[in-house]
Tab-separated table of C-alpha atoms in Angstrom:
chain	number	residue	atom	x	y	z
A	3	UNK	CA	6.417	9.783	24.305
A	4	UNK	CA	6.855	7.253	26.828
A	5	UNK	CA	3.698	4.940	25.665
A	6	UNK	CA	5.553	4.589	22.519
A	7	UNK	CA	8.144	1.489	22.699
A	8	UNK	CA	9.232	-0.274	20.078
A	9	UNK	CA	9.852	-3.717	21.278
A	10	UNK	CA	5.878	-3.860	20.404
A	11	UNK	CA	6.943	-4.377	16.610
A	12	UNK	CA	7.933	-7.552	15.119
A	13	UNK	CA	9.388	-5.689	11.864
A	14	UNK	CA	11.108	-2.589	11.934
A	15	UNK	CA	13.040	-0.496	8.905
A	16	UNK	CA	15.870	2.216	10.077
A	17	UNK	CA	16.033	4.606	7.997
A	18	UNK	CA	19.546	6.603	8.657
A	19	UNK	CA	20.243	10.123	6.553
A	20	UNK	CA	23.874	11.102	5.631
A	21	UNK	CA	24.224	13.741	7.745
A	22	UNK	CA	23.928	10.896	10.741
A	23	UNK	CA	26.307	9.173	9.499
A	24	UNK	CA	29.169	10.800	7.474
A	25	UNK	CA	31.357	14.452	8.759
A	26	UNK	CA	32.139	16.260	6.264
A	27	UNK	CA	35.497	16.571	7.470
A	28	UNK	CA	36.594	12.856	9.009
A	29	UNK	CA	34.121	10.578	7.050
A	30	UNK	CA	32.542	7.826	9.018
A	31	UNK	CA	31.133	8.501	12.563
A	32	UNK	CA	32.065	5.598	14.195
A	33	UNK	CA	31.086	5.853	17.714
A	34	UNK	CA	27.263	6.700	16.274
A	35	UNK	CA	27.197	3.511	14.122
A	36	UNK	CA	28.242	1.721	17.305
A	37	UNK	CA	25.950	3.035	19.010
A	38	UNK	CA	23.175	2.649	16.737
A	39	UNK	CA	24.320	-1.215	16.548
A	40	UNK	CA	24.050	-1.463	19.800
A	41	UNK	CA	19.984	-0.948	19.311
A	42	UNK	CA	19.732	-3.034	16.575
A	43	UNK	CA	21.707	-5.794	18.583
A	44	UNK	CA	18.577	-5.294	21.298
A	45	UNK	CA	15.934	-4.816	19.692
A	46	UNK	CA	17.472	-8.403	17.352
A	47	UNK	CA	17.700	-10.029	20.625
A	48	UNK	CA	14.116	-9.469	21.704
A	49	UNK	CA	12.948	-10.689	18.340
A	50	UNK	CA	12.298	-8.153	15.996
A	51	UNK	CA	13.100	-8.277	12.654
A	52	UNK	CA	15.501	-4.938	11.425
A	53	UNK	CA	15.742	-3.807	8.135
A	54	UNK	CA	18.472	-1.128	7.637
A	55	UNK	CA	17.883	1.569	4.603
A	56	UNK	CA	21.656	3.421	5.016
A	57	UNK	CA	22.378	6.738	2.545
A	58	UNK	CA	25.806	8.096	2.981
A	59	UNK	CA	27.392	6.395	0.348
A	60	UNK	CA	27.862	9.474	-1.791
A	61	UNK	CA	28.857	11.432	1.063
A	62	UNK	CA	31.329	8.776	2.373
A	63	UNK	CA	32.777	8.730	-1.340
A	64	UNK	CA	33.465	12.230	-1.899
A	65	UNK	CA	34.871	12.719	1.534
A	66	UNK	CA	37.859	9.451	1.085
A	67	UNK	CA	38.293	10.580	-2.205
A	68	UNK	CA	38.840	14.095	-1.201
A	69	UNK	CA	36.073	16.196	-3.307
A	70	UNK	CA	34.910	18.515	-0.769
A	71	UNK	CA	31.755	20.156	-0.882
A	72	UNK	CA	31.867	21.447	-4.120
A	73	UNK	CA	28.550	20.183	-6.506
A	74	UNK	CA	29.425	17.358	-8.312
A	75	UNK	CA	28.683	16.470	-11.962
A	76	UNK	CA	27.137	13.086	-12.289
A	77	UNK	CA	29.735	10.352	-13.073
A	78	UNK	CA	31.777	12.150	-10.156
A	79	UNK	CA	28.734	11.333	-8.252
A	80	UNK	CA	28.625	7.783	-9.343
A	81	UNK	CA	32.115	7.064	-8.627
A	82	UNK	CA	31.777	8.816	-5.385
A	83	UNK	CA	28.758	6.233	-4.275
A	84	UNK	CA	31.283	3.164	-5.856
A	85	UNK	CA	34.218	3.817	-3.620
A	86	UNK	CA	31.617	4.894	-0.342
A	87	UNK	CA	29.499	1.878	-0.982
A	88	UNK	CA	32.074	-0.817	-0.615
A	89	UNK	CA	33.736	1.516	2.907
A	90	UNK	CA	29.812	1.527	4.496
A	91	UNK	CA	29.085	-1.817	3.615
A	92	UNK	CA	32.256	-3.021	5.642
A	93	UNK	CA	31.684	-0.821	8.100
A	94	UNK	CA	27.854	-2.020	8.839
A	95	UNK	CA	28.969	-5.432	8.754
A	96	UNK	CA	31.700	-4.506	10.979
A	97	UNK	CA	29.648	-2.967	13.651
A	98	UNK	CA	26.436	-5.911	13.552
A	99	UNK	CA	29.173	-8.464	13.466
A	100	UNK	CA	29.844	-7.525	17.505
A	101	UNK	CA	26.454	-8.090	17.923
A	102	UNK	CA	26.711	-11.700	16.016
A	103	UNK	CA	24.062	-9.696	13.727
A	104	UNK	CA	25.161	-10.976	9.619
A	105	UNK	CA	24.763	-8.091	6.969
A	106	UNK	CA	23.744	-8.251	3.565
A	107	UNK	CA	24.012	-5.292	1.508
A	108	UNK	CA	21.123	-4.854	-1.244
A	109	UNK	CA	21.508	-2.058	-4.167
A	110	UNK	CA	17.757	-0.801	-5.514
A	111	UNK	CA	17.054	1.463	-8.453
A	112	UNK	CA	13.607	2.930	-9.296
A	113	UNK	CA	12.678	-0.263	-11.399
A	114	UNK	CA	13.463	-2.638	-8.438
A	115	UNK	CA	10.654	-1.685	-6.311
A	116	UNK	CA	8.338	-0.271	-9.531
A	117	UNK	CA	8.362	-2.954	-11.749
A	118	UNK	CA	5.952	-5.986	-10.495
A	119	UNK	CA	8.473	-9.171	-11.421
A	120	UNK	CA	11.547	-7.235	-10.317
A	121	UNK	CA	9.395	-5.966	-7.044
A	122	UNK	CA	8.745	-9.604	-6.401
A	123	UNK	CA	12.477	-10.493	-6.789
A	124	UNK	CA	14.051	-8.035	-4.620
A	125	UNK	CA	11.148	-8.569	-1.915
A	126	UNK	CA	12.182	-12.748	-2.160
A	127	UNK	CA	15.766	-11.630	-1.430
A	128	UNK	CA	15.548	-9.714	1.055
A	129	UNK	CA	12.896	-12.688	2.773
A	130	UNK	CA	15.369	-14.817	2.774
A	131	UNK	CA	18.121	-12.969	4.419
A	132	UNK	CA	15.819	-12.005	7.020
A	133	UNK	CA	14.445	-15.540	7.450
A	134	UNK	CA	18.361	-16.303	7.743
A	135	UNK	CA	18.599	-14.033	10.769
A	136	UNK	CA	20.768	-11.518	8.653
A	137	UNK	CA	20.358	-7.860	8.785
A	138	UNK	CA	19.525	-6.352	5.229
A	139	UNK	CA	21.527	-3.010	5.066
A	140	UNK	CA	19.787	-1.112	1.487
A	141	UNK	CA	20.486	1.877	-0.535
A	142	UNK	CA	19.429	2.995	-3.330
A	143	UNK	CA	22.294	1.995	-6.366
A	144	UNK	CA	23.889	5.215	-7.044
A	145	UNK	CA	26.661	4.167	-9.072
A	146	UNK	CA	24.004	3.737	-11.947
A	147	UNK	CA	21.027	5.602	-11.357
A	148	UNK	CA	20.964	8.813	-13.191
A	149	UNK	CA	18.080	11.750	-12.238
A	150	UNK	CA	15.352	10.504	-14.150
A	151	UNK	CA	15.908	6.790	-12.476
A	152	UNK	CA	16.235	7.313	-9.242
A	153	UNK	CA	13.942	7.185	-5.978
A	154	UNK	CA	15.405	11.049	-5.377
A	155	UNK	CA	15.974	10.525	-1.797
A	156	UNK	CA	16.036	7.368	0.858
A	157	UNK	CA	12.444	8.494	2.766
A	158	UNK	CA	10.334	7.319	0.260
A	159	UNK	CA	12.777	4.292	-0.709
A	160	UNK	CA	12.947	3.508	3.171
A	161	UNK	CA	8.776	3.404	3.222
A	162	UNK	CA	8.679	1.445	-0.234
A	163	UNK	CA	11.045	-1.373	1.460
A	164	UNK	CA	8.948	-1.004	4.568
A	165	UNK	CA	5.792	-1.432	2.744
A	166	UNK	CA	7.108	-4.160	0.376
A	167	UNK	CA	8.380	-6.170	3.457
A	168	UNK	CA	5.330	-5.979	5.722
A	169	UNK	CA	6.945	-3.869	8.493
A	170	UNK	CA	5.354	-2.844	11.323
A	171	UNK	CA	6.743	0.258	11.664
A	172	UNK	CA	9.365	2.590	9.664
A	173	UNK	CA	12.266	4.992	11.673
A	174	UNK	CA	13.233	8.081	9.942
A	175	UNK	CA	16.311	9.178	11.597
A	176	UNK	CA	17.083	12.327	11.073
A	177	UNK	CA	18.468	15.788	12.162
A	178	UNK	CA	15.060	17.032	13.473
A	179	UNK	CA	13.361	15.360	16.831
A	180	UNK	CA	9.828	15.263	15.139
A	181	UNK	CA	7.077	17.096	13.303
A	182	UNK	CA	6.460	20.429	14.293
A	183	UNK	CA	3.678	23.469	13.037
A	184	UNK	CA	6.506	24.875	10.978
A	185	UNK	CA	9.998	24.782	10.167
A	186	UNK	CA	11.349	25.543	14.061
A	187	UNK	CA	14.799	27.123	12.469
A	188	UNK	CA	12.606	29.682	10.787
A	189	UNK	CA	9.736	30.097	13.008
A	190	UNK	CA	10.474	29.865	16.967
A	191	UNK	CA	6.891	29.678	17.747
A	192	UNK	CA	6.817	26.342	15.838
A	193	UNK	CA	4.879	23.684	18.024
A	194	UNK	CA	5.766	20.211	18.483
A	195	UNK	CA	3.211	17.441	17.229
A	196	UNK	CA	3.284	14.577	19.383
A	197	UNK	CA	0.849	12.315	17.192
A	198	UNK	CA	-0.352	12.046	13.722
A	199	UNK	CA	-3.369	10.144	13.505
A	200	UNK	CA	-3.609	11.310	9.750
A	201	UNK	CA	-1.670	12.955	7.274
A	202	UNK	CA	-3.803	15.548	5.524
A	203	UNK	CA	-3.150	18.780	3.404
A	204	UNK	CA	-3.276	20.866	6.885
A	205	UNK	CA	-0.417	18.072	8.330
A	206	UNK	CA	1.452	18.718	4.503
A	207	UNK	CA	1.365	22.317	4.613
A	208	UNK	CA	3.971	22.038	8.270
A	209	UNK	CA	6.631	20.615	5.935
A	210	UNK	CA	10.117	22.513	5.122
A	211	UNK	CA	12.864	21.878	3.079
A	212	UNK	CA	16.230	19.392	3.704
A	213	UNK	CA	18.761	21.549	6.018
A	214	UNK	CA	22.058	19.890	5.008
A	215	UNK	CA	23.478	19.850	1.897
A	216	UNK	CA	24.433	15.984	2.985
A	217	UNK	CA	20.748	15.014	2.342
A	218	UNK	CA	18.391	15.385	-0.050
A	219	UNK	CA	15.326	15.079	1.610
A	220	UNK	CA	13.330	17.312	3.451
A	221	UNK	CA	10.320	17.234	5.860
A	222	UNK	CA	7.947	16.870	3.098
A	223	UNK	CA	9.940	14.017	1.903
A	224	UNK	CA	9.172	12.182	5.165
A	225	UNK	CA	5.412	13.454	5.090
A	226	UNK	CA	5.432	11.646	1.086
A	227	UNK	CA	6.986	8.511	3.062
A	228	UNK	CA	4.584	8.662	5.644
A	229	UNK	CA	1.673	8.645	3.054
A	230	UNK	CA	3.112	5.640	1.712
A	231	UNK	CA	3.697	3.910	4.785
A	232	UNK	CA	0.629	4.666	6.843
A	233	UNK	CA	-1.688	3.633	3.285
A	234	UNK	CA	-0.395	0.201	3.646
A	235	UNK	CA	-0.810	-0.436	7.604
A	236	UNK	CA	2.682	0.202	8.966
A	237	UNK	CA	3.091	3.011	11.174
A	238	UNK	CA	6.134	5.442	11.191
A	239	UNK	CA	8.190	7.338	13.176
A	240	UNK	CA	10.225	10.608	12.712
A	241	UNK	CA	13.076	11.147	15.816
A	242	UNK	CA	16.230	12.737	15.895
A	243	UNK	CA	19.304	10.882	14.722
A	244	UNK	CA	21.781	12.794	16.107
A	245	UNK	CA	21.918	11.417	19.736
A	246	UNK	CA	23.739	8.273	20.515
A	247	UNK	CA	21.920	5.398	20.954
A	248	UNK	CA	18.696	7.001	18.819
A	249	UNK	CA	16.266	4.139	19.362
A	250	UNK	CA	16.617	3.231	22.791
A	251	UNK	CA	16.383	7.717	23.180
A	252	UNK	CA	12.771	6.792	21.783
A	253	UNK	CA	12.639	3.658	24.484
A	254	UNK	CA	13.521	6.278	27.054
A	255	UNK	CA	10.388	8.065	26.212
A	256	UNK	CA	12.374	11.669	24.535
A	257	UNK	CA	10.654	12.859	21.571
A	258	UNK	CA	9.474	11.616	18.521
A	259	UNK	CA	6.668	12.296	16.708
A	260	UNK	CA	4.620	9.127	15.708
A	261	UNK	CA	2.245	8.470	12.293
A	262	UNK	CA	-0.759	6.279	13.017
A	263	UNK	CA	-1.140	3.034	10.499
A	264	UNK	CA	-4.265	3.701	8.243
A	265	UNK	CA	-7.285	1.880	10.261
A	266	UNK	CA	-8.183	0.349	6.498
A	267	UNK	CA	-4.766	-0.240	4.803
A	268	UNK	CA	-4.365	-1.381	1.685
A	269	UNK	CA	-2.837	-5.177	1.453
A	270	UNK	CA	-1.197	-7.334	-0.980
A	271	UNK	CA	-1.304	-6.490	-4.481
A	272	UNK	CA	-2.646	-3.410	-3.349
A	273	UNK	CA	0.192	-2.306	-1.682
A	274	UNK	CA	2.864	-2.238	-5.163
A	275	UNK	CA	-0.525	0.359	-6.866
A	276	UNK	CA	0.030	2.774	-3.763
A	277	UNK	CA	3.050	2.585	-3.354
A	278	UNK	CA	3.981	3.784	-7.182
A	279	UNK	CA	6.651	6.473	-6.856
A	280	UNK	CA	5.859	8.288	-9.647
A	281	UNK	CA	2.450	7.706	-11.899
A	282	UNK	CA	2.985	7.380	-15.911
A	283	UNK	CA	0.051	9.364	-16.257
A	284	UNK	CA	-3.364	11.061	-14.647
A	285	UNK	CA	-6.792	10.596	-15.442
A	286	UNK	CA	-8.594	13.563	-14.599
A	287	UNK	CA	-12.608	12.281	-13.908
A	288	UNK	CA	-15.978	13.788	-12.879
A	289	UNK	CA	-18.187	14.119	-9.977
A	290	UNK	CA	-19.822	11.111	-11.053
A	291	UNK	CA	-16.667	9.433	-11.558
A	292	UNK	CA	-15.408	10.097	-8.410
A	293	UNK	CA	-18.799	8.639	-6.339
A	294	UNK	CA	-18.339	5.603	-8.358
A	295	UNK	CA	-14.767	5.285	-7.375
A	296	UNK	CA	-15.904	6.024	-3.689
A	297	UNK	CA	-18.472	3.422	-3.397
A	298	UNK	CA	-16.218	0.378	-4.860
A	299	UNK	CA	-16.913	0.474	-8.432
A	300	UNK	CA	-14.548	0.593	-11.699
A	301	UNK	CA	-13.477	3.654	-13.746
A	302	UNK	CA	-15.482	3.726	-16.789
A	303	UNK	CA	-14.341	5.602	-19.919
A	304	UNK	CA	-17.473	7.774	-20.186
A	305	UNK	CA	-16.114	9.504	-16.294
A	306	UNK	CA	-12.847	10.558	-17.759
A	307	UNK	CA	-12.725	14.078	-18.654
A	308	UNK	CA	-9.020	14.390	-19.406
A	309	UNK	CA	-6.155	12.286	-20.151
A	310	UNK	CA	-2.539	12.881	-19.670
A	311	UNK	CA	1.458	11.577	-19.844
A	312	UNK	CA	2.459	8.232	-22.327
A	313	UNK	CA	1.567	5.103	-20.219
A	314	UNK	CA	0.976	1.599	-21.629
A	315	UNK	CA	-1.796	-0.399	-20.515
A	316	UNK	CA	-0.696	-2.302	-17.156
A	317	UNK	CA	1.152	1.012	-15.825
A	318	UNK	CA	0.265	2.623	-12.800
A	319	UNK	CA	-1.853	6.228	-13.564
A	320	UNK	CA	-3.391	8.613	-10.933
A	321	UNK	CA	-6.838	9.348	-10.738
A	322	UNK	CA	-7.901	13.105	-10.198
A	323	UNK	CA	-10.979	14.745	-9.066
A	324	UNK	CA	-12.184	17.971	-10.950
A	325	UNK	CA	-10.539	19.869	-8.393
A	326	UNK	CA	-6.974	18.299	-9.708
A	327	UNK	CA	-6.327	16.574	-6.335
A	328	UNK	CA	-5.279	12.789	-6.502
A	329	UNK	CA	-8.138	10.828	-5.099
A	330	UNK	CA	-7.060	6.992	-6.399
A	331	UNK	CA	-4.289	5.127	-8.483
A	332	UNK	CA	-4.629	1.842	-10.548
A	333	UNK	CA	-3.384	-0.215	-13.488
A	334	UNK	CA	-4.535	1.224	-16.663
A	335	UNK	CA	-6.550	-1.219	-19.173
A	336	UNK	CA	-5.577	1.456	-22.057
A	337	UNK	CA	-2.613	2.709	-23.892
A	338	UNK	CA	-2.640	6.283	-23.610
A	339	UNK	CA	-3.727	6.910	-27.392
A	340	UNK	CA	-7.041	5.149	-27.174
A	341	UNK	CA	-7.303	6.249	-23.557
A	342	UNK	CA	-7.543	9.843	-25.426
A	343	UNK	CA	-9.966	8.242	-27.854
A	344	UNK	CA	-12.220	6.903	-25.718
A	345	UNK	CA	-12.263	9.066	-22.760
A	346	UNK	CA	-16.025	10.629	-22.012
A	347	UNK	CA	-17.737	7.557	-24.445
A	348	UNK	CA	-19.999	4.632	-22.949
A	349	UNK	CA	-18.979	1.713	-23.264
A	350	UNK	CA	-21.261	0.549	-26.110
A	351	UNK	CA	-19.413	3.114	-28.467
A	352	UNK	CA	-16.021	1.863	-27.501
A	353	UNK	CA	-15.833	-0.396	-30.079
A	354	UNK	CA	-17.062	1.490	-32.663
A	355	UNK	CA	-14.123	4.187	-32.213
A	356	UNK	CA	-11.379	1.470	-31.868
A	357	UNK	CA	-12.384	-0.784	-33.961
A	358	UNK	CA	-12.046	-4.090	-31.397
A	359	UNK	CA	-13.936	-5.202	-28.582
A	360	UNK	CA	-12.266	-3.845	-25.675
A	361	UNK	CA	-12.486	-3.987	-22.159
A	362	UNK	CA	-15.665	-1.933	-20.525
A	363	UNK	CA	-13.477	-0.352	-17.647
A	364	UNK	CA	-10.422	2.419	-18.187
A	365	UNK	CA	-9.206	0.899	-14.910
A	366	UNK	CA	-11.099	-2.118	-13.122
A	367	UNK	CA	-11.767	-1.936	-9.221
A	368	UNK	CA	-9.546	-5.331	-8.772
A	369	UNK	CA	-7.010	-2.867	-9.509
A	370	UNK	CA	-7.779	0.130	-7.756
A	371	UNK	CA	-6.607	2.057	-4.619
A	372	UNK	CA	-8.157	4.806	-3.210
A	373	UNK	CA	-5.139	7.290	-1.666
A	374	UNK	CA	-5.100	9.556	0.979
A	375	UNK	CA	-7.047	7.469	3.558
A	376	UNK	CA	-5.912	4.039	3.083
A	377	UNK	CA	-9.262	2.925	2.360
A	378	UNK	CA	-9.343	-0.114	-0.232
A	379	UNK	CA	-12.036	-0.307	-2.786
């Protein structure tokens, strides 16, 4: 992939598994985190902007504080990522500081990139520190976040930053050199895919599962970052990790599949509804509905067919088509009990059934995103 270089992006986000950086046996990999320093250094001194999302705080734990490979319960977990966070954080700093590259080290949970005021906060922090010239190095907060709080793995974190910042394009460094047909460790006939122009249920269906017990996401964790990314204009990049020196190998032309930006990303305000980790509930609409949607209008009560999960008005809910597949997600006007109560009515009987005048739209087009194709309505 020699045509692909990427000292033609201004903004760039690393995103750098465990696996890459942690042995199981010795902890830190030193000479790789040089290495990979040594890019950043580069690519810093020909202008870009870097933004570093770094797992292997968990992994870096467990291994200093001796606790194998066994599983481990939760607050061993937690205390793992306390003592590894503090050890990677010195030890990015460390290896930009050769570079005269500052760190700062920024700790997300779920509700810092999906909640709007604390999305807006973390966003102005990390501004500043890369107006400053410092290098943000983020992770998700594992000392505190629990299974139903957490972003689940750093792919779809890494694309959330990378959307919430504006970058131009998002690195997933990992243990495989691309996208390919299938899984190539099962399937030896797998094919390599060069390009993505689009990522669509034919491009999902190529996706395996993680391959080190060091990681917790898989190729269809990358595919759900690249939907993210890609929706809001930034393009992406899947390459191998485990070579020294990993983004100058994709300077050097060896391989590395590359995700196309959407030609109509979404922008703004826009970008927070798509890039919702998990919806607090799903509309299910019609036929009807779903032209509506398609040709830029609002979701109307009388489309929805079926109404599910315990949102409150404001909260981001997916739309679905009658054949259950996501087509849109937006800011519900309803709580989810009169969302039930008024789904399938016009709007003339709204009031009548909850006893107030009430807004005329379930979900209004200002806050609307069509998914899948990055097309705004």
């Amino acid at each position: 992939m020699s045509a692909l270089s990427l000292k033609d992006y201004r903004r760039i986000t690393v995103k750098i598994g465990s696996a890459l950086l942690v042995d199981r046996n010795t902890g830190l990999k030193r000479d790789w985190l040089a290495s990979l320093a040594d890019d950043i250094g580069a690519l810093a001194a020909n202008g870009a902007e870097i933004l570093v999302v770094s797992s292997g705080a968990i992994a870096l734990g467990r291994t200093m504080l001796g606790l194998g490979r066994r599983a481990l319960k939760l607050e061993e977990s937690q205390a793992a990522a306390a003592v590894g966070q503090i050890a990677l954080a010195g030890a990015w700093a460390e290896a930009l500081g050769k570079h005269e590259l500052t760190s700062g080290q920024i700790l997300l949970t779920l509700g810092d990139t999906e909640e709007r005021r604390r999305y807006l906060n973390a966003r102005a922090t990390i501004s500043t520190l890369l107006k400053m010239k410092a290098v943000p190095v983020i992770n998700e907060n594992d000392t505190v976040a629990t299974s139903e709080i957490r972003y689940g793995d750093n792919d779809r974190l890494a694309a959330r930053v990378a959307t919430m910042m504006g970058a131009d394009l998002l690195v997933l460094l990992s243990d495989i050199d691309g996208l390919y047909t299938a899984p190539p460790t099962l399937d030896p006939n797998a094919e390599f895919i060069p390009v993505v122009e689009r990522i669509t249920p034919d491009i999902e269906a190529m996706a395996g599962a993680a391959a080190s017990e060091l990681s917790r996401g898989g190729m269809r964790t990358k595919l759900d970052a690249g939907k993210i990314a890609t929706g809001a204009g930034t393009a992406m990049v899947i390459t191998a990790g485990t070579r020294q020196s990993p983004l100058m190998a994709i300077e050097r032309g060896e391989r590395a599949t590359l995700f196309r930006p959407s030609t109509h990303p979404v922008k703004g305000y826009k970008t927070w509804i798509a890039g919702q980790l998990e919806p607090a509930g799903r509309l299910t609409v019609d036929d009807g509905a779903v032209k509506a949607l398609l040709s830029g209008k609002s979701l109307l009560p009388a489309g929805v067919r079926q109404v599910a999960g315990n949102f409150s008005r404001g909260d981001t809910v997916a739309i679905l088509g009658p054949d259950r597949s996501e087509i849109a997600r937006g800011l519900v006007a309803y709580d989810a009990a009169d969302a039930v109560r008024i789904a399938g009515l016009k709007t003339t009987q709204i009031e009548a059934v909850l006893g107030y005048e009430a807004r005329s739209a379930m979900i209004h087009r200002d806050d609307l995103v069509v998914n899948g194709n990055g097309i705004e309505i």
